[in-house]
Each structure stands twice: as structure tokens, then as C-alpha cells.
Tab-separated table of C-alpha atoms in Angstrom:
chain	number	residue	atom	x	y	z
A	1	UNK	CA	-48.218	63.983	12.850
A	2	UNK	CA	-45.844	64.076	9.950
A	3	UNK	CA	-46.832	60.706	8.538
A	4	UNK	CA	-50.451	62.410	8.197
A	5	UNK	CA	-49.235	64.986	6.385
A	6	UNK	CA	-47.511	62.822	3.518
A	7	UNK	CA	-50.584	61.031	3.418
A	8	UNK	CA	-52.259	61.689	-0.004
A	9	UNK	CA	-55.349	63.943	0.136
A	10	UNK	CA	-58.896	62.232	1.066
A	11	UNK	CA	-57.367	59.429	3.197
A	12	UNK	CA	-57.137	61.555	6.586
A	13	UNK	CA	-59.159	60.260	9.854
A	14	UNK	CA	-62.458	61.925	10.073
A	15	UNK	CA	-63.429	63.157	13.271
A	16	UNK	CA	-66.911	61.201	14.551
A	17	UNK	CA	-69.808	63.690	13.886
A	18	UNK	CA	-71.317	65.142	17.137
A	19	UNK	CA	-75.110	64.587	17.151
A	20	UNK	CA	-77.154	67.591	17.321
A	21	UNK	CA	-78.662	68.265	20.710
A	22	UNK	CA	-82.440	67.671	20.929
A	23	UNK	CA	-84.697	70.504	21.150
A	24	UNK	CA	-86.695	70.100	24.648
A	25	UNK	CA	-89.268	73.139	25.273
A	26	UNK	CA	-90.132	73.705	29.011
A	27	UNK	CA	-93.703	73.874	29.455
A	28	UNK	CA	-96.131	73.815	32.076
A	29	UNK	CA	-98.404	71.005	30.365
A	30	UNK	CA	-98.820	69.188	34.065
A	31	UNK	CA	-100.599	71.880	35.514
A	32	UNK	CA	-104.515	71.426	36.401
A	33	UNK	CA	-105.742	74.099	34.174
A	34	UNK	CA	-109.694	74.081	35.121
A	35	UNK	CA	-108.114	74.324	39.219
A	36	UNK	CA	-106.688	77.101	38.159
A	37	UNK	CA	-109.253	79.098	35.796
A	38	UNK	CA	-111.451	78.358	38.590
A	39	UNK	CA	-109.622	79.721	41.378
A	40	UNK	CA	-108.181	82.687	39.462
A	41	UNK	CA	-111.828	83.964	38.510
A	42	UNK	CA	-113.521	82.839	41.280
A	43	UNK	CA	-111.500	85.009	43.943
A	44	UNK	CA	-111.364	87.820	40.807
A	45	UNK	CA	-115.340	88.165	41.395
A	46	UNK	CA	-115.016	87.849	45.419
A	47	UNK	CA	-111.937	90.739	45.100
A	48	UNK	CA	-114.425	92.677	42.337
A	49	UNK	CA	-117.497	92.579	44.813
A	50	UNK	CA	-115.778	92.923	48.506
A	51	UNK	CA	-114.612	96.617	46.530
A	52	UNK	CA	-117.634	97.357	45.058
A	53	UNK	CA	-119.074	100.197	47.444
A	54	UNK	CA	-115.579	101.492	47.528
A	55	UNK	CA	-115.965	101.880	43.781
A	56	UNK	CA	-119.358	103.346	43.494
A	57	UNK	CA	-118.097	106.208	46.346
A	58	UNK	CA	-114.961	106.700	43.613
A	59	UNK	CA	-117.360	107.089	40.670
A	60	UNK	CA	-119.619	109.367	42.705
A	61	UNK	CA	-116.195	111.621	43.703
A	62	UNK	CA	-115.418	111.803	40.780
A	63	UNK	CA	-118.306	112.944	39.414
A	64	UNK	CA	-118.160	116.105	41.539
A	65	UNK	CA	-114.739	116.484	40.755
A	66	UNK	CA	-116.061	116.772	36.819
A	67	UNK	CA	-119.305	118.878	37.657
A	68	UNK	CA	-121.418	116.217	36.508
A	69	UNK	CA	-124.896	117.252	38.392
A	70	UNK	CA	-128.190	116.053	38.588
A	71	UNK	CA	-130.513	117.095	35.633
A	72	UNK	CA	-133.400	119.508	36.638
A	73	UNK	CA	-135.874	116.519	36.660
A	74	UNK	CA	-134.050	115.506	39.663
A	75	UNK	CA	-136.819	114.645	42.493
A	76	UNK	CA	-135.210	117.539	44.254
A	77	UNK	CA	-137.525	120.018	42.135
A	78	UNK	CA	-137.214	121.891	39.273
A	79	UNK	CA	-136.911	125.141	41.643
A	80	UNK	CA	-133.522	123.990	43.532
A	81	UNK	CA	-130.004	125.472	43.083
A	82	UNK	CA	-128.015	123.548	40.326
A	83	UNK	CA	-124.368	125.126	40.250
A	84	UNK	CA	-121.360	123.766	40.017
A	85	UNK	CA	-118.375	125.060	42.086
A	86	UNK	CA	-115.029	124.028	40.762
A	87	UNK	CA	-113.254	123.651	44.265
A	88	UNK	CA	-111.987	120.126	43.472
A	89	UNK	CA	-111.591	120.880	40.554
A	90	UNK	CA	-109.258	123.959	40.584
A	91	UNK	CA	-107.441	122.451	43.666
A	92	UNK	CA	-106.740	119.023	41.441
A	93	UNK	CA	-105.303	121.001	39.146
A	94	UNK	CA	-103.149	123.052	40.234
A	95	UNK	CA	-100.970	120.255	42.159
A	96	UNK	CA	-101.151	118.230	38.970
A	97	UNK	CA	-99.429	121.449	37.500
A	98	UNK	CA	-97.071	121.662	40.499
A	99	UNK	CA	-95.769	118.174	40.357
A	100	UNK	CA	-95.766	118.058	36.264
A	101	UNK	CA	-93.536	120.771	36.227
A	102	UNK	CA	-91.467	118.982	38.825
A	103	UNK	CA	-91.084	116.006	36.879
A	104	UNK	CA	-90.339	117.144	33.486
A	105	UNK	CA	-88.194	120.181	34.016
A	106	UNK	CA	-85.434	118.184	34.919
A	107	UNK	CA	-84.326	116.027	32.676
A	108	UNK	CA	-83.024	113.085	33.162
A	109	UNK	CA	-85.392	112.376	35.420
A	110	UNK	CA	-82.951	109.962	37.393
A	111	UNK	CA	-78.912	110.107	36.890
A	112	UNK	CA	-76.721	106.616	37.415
A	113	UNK	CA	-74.356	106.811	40.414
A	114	UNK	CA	-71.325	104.798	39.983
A	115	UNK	CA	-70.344	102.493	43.140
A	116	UNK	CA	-66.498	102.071	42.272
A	117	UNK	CA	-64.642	104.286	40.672
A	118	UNK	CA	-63.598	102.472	37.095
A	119	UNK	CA	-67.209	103.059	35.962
A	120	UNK	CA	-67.238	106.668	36.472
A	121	UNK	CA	-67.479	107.559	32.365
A	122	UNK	CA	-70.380	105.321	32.021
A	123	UNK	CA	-72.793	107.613	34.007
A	124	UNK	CA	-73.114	109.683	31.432
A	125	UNK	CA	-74.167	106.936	28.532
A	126	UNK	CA	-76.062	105.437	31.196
A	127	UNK	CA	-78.001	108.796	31.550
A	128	UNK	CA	-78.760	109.362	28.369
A	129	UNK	CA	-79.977	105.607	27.546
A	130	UNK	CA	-82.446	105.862	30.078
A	131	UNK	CA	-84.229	109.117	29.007
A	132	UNK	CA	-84.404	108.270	25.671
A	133	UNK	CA	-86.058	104.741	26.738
A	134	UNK	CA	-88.446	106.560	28.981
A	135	UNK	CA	-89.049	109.853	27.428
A	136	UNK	CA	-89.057	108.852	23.381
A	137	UNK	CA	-89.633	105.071	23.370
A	138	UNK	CA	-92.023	104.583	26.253
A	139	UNK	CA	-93.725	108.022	25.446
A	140	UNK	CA	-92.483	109.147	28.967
A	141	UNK	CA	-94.599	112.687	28.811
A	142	UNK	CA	-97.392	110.814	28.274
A	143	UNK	CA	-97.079	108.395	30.997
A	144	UNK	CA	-96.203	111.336	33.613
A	145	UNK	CA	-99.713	113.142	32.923
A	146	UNK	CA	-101.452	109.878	33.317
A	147	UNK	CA	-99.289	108.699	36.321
A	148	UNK	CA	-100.003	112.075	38.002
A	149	UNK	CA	-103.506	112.575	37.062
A	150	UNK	CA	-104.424	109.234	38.633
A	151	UNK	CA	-102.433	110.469	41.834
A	152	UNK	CA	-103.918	113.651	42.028
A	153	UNK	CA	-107.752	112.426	41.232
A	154	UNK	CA	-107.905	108.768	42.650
A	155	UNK	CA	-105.010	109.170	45.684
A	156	UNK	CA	-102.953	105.868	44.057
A	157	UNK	CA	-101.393	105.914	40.996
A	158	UNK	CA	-100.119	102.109	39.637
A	159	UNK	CA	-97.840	101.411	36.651
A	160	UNK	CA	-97.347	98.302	35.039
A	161	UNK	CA	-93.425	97.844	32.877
A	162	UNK	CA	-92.205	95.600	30.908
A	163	UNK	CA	-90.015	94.975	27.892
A	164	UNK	CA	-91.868	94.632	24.483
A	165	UNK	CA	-90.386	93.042	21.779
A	166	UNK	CA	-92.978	93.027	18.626
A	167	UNK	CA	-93.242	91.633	15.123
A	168	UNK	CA	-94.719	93.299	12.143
A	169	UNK	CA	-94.986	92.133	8.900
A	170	UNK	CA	-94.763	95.563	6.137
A	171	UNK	CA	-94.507	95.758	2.817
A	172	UNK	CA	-92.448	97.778	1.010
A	173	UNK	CA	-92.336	98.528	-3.057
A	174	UNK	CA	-89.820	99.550	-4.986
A	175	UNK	CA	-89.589	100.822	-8.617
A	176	UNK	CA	-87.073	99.120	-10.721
A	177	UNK	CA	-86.327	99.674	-13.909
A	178	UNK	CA	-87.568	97.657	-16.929
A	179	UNK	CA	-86.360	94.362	-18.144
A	180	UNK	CA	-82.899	94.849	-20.123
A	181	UNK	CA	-82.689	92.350	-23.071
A	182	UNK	CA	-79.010	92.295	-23.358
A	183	UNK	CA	-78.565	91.030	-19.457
A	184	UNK	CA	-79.884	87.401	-18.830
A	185	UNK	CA	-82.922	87.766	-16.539
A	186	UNK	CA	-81.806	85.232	-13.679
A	187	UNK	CA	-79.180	88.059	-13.076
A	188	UNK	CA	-81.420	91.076	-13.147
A	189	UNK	CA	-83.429	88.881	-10.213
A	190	UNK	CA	-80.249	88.258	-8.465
A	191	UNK	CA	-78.714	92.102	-8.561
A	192	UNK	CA	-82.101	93.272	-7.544
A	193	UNK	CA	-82.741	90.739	-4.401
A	194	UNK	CA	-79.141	91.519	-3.542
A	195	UNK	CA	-80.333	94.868	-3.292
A	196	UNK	CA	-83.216	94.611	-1.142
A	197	UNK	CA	-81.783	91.688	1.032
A	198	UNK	CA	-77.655	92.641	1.141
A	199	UNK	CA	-77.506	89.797	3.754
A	200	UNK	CA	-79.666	87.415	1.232
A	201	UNK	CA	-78.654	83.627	1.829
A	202	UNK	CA	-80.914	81.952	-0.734
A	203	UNK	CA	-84.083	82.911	-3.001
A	204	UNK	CA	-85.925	80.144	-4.408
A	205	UNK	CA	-88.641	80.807	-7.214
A	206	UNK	CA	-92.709	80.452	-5.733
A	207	UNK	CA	-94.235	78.907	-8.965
A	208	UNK	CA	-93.698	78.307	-12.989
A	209	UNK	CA	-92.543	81.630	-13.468
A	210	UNK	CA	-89.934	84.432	-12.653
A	211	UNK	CA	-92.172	87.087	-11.102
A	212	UNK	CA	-92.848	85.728	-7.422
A	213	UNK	CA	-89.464	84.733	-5.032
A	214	UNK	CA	-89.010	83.764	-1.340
A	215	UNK	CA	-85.991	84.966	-0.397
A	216	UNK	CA	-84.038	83.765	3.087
A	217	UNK	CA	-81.812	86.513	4.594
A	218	UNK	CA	-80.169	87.276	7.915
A	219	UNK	CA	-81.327	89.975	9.769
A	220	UNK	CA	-78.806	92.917	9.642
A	221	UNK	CA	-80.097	93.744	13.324
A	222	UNK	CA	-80.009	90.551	14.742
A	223	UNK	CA	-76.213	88.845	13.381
A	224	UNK	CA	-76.813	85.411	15.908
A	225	UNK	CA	-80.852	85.231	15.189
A	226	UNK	CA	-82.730	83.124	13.267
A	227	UNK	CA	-82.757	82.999	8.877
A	228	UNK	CA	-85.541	85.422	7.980
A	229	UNK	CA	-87.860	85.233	5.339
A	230	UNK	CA	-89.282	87.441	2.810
A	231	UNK	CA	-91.779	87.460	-0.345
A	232	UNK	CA	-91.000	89.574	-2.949
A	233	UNK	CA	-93.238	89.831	-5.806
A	234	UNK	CA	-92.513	91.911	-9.131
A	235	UNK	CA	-95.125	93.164	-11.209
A	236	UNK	CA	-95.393	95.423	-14.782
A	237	UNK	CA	-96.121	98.824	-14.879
A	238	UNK	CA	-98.075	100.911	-17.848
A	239	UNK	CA	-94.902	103.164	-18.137
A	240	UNK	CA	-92.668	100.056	-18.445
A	241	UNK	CA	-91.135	99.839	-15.071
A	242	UNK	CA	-90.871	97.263	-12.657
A	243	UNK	CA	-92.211	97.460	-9.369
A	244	UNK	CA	-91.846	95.074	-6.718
A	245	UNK	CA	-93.986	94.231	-3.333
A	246	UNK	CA	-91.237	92.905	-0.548
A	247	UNK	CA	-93.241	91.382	2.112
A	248	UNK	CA	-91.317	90.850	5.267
A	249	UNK	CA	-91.127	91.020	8.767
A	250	UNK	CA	-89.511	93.619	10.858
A	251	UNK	CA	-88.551	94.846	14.789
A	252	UNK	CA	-91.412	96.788	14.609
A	253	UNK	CA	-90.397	98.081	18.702
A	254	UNK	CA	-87.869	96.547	20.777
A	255	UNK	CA	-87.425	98.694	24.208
A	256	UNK	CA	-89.668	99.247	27.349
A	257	UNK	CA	-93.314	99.879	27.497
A	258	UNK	CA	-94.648	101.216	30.577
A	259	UNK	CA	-98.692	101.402	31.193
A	260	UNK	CA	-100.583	103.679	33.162
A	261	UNK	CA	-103.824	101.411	34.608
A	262	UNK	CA	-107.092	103.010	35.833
A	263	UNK	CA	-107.284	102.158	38.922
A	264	UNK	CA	-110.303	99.425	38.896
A	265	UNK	CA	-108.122	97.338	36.023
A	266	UNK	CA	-105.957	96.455	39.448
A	267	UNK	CA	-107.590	94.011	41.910
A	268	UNK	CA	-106.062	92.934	44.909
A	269	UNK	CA	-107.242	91.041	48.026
A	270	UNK	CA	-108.859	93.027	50.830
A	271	UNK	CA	-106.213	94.183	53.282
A	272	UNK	CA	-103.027	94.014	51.067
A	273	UNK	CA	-100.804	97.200	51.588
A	274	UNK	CA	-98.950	96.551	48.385
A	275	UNK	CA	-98.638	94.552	45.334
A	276	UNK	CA	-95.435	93.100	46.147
A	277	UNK	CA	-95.500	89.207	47.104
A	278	UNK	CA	-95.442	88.459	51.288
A	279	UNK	CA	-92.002	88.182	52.737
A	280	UNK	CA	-90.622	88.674	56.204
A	281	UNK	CA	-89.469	92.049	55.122
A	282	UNK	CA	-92.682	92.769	53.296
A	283	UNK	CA	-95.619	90.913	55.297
A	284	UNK	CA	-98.429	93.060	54.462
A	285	UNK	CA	-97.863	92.307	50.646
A	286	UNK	CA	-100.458	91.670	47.951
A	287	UNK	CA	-100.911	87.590	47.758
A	288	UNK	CA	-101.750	87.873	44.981
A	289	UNK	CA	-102.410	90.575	42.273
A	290	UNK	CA	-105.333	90.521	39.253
A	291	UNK	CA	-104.452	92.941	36.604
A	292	UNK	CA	-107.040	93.397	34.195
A	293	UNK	CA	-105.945	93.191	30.369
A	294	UNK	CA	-107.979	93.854	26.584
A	295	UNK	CA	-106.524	92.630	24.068
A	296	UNK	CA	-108.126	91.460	20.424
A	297	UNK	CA	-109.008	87.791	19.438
A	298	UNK	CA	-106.024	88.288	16.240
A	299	UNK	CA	-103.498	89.442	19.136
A	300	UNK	CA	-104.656	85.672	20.687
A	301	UNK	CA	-104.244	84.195	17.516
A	302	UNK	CA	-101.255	85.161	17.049
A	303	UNK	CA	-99.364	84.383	20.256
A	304	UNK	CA	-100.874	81.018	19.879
A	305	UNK	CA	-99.495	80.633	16.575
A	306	UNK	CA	-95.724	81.810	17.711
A	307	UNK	CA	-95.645	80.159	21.451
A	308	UNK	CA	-96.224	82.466	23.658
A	309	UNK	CA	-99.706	80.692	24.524
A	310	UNK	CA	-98.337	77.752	24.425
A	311	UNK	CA	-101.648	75.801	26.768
A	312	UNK	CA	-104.187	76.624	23.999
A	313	UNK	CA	-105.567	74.679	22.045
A	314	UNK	CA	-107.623	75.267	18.243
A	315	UNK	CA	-110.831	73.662	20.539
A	316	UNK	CA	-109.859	77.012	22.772
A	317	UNK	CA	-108.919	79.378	19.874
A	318	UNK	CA	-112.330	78.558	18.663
A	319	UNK	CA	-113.956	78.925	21.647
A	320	UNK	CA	-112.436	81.945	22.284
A	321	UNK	CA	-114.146	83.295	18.766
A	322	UNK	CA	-117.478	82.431	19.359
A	323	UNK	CA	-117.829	83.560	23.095
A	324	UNK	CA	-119.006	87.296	23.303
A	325	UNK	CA	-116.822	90.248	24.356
A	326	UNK	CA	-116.461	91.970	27.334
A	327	UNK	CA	-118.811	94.388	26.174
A	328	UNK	CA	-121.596	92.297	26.444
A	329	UNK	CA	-121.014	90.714	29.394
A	330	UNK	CA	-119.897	93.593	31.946
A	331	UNK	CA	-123.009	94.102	34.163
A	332	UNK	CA	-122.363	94.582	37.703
A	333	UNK	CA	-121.432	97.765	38.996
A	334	UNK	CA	-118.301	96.126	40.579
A	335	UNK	CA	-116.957	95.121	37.221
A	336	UNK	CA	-113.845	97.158	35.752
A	337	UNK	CA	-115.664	97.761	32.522
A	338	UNK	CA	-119.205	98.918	34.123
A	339	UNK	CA	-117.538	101.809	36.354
A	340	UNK	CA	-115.706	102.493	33.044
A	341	UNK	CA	-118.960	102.478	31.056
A	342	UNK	CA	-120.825	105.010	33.816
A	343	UNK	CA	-118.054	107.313	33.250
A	344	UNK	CA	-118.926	107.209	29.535
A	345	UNK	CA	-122.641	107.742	29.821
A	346	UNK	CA	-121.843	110.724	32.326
A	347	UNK	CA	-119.723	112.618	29.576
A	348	UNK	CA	-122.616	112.216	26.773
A	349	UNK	CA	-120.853	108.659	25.462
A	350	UNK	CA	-122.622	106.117	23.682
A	351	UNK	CA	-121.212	103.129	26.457
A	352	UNK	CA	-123.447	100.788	24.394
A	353	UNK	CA	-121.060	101.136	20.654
A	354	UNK	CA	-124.587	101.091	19.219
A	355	UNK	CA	-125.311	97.922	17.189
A	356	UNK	CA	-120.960	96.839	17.087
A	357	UNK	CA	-122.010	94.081	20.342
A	358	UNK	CA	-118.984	92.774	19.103
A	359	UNK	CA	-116.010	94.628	18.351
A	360	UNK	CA	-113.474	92.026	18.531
A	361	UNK	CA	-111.714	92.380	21.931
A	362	UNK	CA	-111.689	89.969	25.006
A	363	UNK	CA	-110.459	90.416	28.305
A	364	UNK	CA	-107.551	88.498	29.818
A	365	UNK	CA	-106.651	88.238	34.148
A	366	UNK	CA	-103.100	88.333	34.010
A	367	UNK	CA	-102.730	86.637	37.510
A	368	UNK	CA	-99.600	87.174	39.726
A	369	UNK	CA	-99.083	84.816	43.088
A	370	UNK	CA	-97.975	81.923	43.927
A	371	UNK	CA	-98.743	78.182	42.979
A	372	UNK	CA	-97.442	74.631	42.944
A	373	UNK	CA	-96.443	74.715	39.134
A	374	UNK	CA	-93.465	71.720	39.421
A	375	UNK	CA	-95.609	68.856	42.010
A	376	UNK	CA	-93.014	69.602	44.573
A	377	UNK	CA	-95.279	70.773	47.584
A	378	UNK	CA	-93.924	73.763	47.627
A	379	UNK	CA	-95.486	77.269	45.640
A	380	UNK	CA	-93.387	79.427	43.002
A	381	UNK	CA	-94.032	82.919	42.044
A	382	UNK	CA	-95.490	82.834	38.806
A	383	UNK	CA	-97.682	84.356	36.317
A	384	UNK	CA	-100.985	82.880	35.058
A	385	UNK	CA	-102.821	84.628	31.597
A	386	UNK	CA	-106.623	83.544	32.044
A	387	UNK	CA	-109.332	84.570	29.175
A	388	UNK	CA	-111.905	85.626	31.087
A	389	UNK	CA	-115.330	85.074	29.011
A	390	UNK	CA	-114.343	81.489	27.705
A	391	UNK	CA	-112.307	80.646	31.164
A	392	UNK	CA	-109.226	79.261	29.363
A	393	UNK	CA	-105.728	79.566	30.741
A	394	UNK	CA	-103.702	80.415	28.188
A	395	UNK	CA	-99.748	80.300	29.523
A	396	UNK	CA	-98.039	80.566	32.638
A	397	UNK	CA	-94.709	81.500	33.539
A	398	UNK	CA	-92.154	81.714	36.421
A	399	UNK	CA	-92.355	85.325	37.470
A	400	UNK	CA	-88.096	86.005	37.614
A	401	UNK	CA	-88.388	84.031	34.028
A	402	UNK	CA	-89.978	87.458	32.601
A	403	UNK	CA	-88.828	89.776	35.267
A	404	UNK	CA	-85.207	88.743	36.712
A	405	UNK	CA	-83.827	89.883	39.688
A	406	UNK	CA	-83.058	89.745	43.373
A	407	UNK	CA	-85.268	90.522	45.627
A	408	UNK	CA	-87.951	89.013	43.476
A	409	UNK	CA	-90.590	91.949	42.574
A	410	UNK	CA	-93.255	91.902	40.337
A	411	UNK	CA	-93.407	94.427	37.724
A	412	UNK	CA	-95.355	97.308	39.214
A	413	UNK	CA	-94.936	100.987	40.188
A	414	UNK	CA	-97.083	102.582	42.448
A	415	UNK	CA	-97.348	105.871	44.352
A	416	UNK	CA	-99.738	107.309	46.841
A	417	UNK	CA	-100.706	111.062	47.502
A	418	UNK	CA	-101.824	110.600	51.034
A	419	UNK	CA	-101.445	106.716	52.488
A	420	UNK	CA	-103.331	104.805	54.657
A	421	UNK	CA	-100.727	102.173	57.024
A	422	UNK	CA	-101.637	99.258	55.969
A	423	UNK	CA	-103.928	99.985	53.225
A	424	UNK	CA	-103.315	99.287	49.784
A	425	UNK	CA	-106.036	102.351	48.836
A	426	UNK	CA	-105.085	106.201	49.560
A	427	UNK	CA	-106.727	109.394	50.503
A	428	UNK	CA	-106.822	111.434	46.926
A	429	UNK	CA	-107.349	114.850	47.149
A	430	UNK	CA	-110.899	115.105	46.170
A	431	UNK	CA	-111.771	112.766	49.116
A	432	UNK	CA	-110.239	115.403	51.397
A	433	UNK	CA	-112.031	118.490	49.513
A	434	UNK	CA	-115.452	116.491	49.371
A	435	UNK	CA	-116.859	118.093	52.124
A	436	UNK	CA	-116.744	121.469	50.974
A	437	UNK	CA	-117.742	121.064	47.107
């Protein structure tokens, strides 16, 4: 040790450079992805149809409950009795008022209980992290009325979470002052970046001259993530300013999103009690659940460009652009978007969007069950995404690789106002008050 510290500088034994691991991405490439567009929409239509009297019955409650009555055109005659009595109505909403006053007089909603004793003064933190997710994040007000109304009106009330982590790109300007002619301009660029971008690592010039940058920084929020990059732009004003466009992309929300679903956007096999997956301790489970997504082609675009859809291909993407929307092809009456589209006409909606046949938006069956995804005989619990008009699948996942946790449970909430054993639909309240409207 002491003879290599004599030694003169330079001549010291390098250590042998490690080799950088390889970057292998897990993907489920093997899978047979027509098998499994087929089956996934092919026992979506047999679910969608085996419900569909259920559904008109729904639509006709609930037109009741609303007061929506036959015209006097009606082959009734012209001469018969059209009033409306607002039993159901009245009676819907005065528990709605009962159990929304429950709910959000007390807040938090739910308090921590600590198990050993050492993590007694985390209750409180624990408390307030949790209403602030659910009641400012997650717009928690909002998601009780809807949660509650569906309850109230429809006798089973379903709620979808998850975490949401999104992406925007802003831009920001800034007014700077005017060029100085006694400080050299590369600094002027330099103090100014610094300013925008105090974690900057690099800027490089975009171009022959000094007015466009790309600037590499480190996200102040995220100290172990990637190198972020920004375009910054500077321009001349007429008052002799200088104002610069930062482009960039931000955390636009990071925290939990919870969804309130009408009830026909959730389709499960006749006979399921629950949308939980079959187990010994649950056998009358869901075996599998359909829930019923919109979302735009960009959206599509875009997760294909980042990896999240990581089974598309651009032969897909483009098919995915030139098929129509769901608003063209939702026809039968057992279709989510059809009993969706009679509640429209029924309020004095245009359900057509006039000449728009295309707005833009596609539907996607996010699938949860269980399938041989690994060639091993056996099934996992996993989640397919399956665009509906073109009949692409577009990812799949291991369910516990989104939503961790032991017992395994997939991510939905539901309540019922009066159950059925056995039943995965409920007796609402307007079912029960039918009879005397």
C-alpha cells in the first residue's frame, strides 16, 4: 500500500471498467393477440345482450323517476290524464340528502388506527394525507354526489381508483430585459437559462444563431429521474425587451384519481355477485370484469409513443384513425352508449352531435380476468386494453403489476342500497317505489 503511494502520479492500477447492464423491457409480445381481441369482444357482446332487458327496464325507471311522460299524441288519447307525481322523485332525494350529509360532515372521512404502539404520532399525518388526496386531489365532493346518486337511483354504485401520473408539456414566457452591450451575450444566455432552469446541466444552441436553445435540466421534483428537456426560444419586443417562450414538460398531476362509472360502462358475466376474481373465500366472484373506457385517438397516440401501448403498431395507430367512433357505431339498445344516447334524446339532447359523426374519441374494453400470458398452462390475473371499433389489443399487464397487494383485488369499489345474495345487481329505491308512481 505504501509503495503505491510513492508511486509518481498516472502510473496507479486502474480498476477494470464494469460493463453497463443491458436494458431488457418485459413485454408480452408472445401473446396471441387476435385470440384475445376475439374472445374479449365476443363475450363483451354476449355480456351486453344477456343484460339487455335488464337495461331497457333501468332506462324505463328511470324515466319515471325524471317525469319524462308520454307526449299527448300518445295512442292513449289526447283526452287522458298526463301528470307527473314526484314520489320517486322526492323519496330519491331526500336519502341522497341523508347520506350526503353523512359523508361529508365528518371529515376525515376515515382516521388511521395504529397496530403497535411506536406509530401512534403518525395517525395524525396519515389523516390528513388521505383527505387531502381524496377531498382536493381526487375532487372527493364530487365523487360522493356521483357515488351516492348512482346508489340512490340505480341500487349499485361502482368506483373505479387508480394512481395517475400525467405529462404536460406548457409554455411559459418571461420578459427579460434588453440586450446589454457592455456584457458578452453568451453570458446574458447563460445567467438567464440559469434562471429558468437552476438545476440546468447543459444548453446547446438549435441553429446558426443565438435566439433558439435546448436546454437539459434535472427535475427539481424528481432528484433520481431522468435529464429533462426544455426549448427555450427568445424573441424582440417593440418596446425593446426580451421575451422568451420556455417549452417544457411538467407533473401536470401525480396522486389518485377515482371515477364514478354509470352503471352500463360495467359489464360482468351473468351470475357474478362481485367484481372481485373467484377464490375459495370469494367463489361467487366476477370471472371476469369489462369496464368500458373513451378516450381520444391523441390520448392513443400518445401512450403509443411513450410505452404504455407497447403491442401497437403504426399499421394499428393508423387503423385506429380511419375507423369511425363510437358514435357511429352504437346501435343496439344493449350497447353502453345507446342507453346513454336515449337518456339524451329524453332530456331535449341532440344524441346525434349534428353533422360532428366524428368527434375524435374511441372506445377501449379495459378487460380484467385471467389468461395464460407466460405459456406455462397455468392463467394469471391480468389486464387486457382492447380498442373496440378497430379490434386491436393495445397492452396487457399483470394485474398486482399496477395494483400491488395481498389478497390480490382488482381496483374497484362498489356499494349496494338493497342486495340481492348472489347477485351482482341491487334493488334501488325507485324499483321499490315503482309501483306506486
Amino acid at each position: 500500500m505504501q509503495d503505491d503511494l510513492q508511486k509518481p502520479a498516472g502510473t496507479e492500477k486502474k480498476l477494470k471498467e464494469v460493463p453497463k447492464p443491458r436494458r431488457r423491457k418485459r413485454s408480452f409480445a408472445s401473446l396471441d393477440r387476435q385470440r384475445v381481441v376475439d374472445y374479449v369482444l365476443g363475450r363483451f357482446q354476449i355480456d351486453l345482450d344477456a343484460r339487455a332487458e335488464w337495461n331497457q327496464k333501468r332506462i324505463d325507471r328511470y324515466a319515471k323517476l325524471r317525469g319524462w311522460l308520454p307526449t299527448k299524441g300518445h295512442p292513449l288519447g289526447s283526452q287522458s290524464s298526463n301528470v307527473w307525481m314526484p314520489i320517486m322523485l322526492v323519496a330519491s332525494m331526500r336519502l341522497k340528502a341523508s347520506l350526503e350529509n353523512a359523508t361529508k360532515s365528518m371529515r376525515p372521512l376515515m382516521s388511521a388506527k395504529a397496530l403497535q404502539q411506536r406509530n401512534m404520532d403518525k395517525q395524525d399525518s396519515i389523516n390528513r394525507l388521505t383527505d387531502y388526496q381524496f377531498f382536493v386531489e381526487a375532487a372527493g365532493e364530487r365523487v360522493l354526489d356521483d357515488f351516492i346518486s348512482n346508489l340512490v337511483d340505480d341500487g349499485l354504485a361502482i368506483a373505479h381508483t387508480r394512481w395517475v401520473r400525467r405529462d404536460e408539456i406548457i409554455h411559459d414566457v418571461r420578459g427579460l430585459p434588453g440586450v446589454s452591450d457592455q456584457i458578452p451575450i453568451d453570458f446574458q444566455i447563460y445567467t438567464a437559462l440559469k434562471s429558468f432552469f437552476p438545476t440546468m446541466i447543459d444548453a446547446l444552441p438549435v441553429g446558426a444563431t443565438d435566439y433558439s436553445w435546448r436546454v437539459f435540466y434535472q427535475a427539481e421534483e424528481e432528484a433520481e429521474g431522468p435529464t429533462r428537456e426544455a426549448l427555450v426560444e427568445f424573441y424582440d419586443t417593440e418596446d425593446g425587451r426580451i421575451e422568451a417562450h420556455v417549452a417544457k414538460r411538467v407533473r401536470a398531476y401525480d396522486g389518485p384519481a377515482v371515477e364514478v362509472h354509470d352503471l352500463e360502462d360495467i359489464v360482468v358475466p351473468t351470475r357474478s355477485a362481485n367484481l372481485q376474481p373467484p377464490s375459495p373465500e370469494n367463489p361467487h366472484g366476477a370471472i371476469y370484469v369489462n369496464r368500458v373506457c373513451k378516450t381520444t385517438v391523441d390520448e392513443i397516440r400518445r401512450k403509443m409513443k411513450d410505452g404504455t401501448y407497447d403491442l401497437m403498431t403504426d399499421e394499428d395507430m393508423q387503423k385506429i384513425e380511419n375507423d369511425g367512433s363510437w358514435m357511429q357505431n352504437s346501435w343496439r339498445t344493449s350497447d353502453p352508449e345507446e342507453a346513454k344516447q336515449m337518456k339524451d334524446r329524453e332530456e331535449g339532447q341532440d344524441a346525434s352531435w349534428g353533422s360532428h359523426q366524428d368527434i375524435g374519441q374511441r372506445v377501449i374494453v379495459e378487460w380484467y380476468g385471467r389468461w395464460d400470458v407466460d405459456g406455462d398452462g397455468l392463467e394469471e390475473n391480468v389486464i387486457f386494453w382492447v380498442a373496440r371499433e378497430s379490434k386491436i389489443l393495445l397492452c396487457a399487464r399483470y394485474l398486482t403489476e399496477l395494483y400491488p397487494g395481498v389478497p390480490v383485488k382488482r381496483p374497484f369499489a362498489e356499494a349496494r342500497l338493497f342486495s340481492i345474495s348472489n347477485r351482482f345487481y341491487a334493488m334501488s329505491l325507485g324499483e321499490i317505489l315503482e309501483p306506486v308512481q
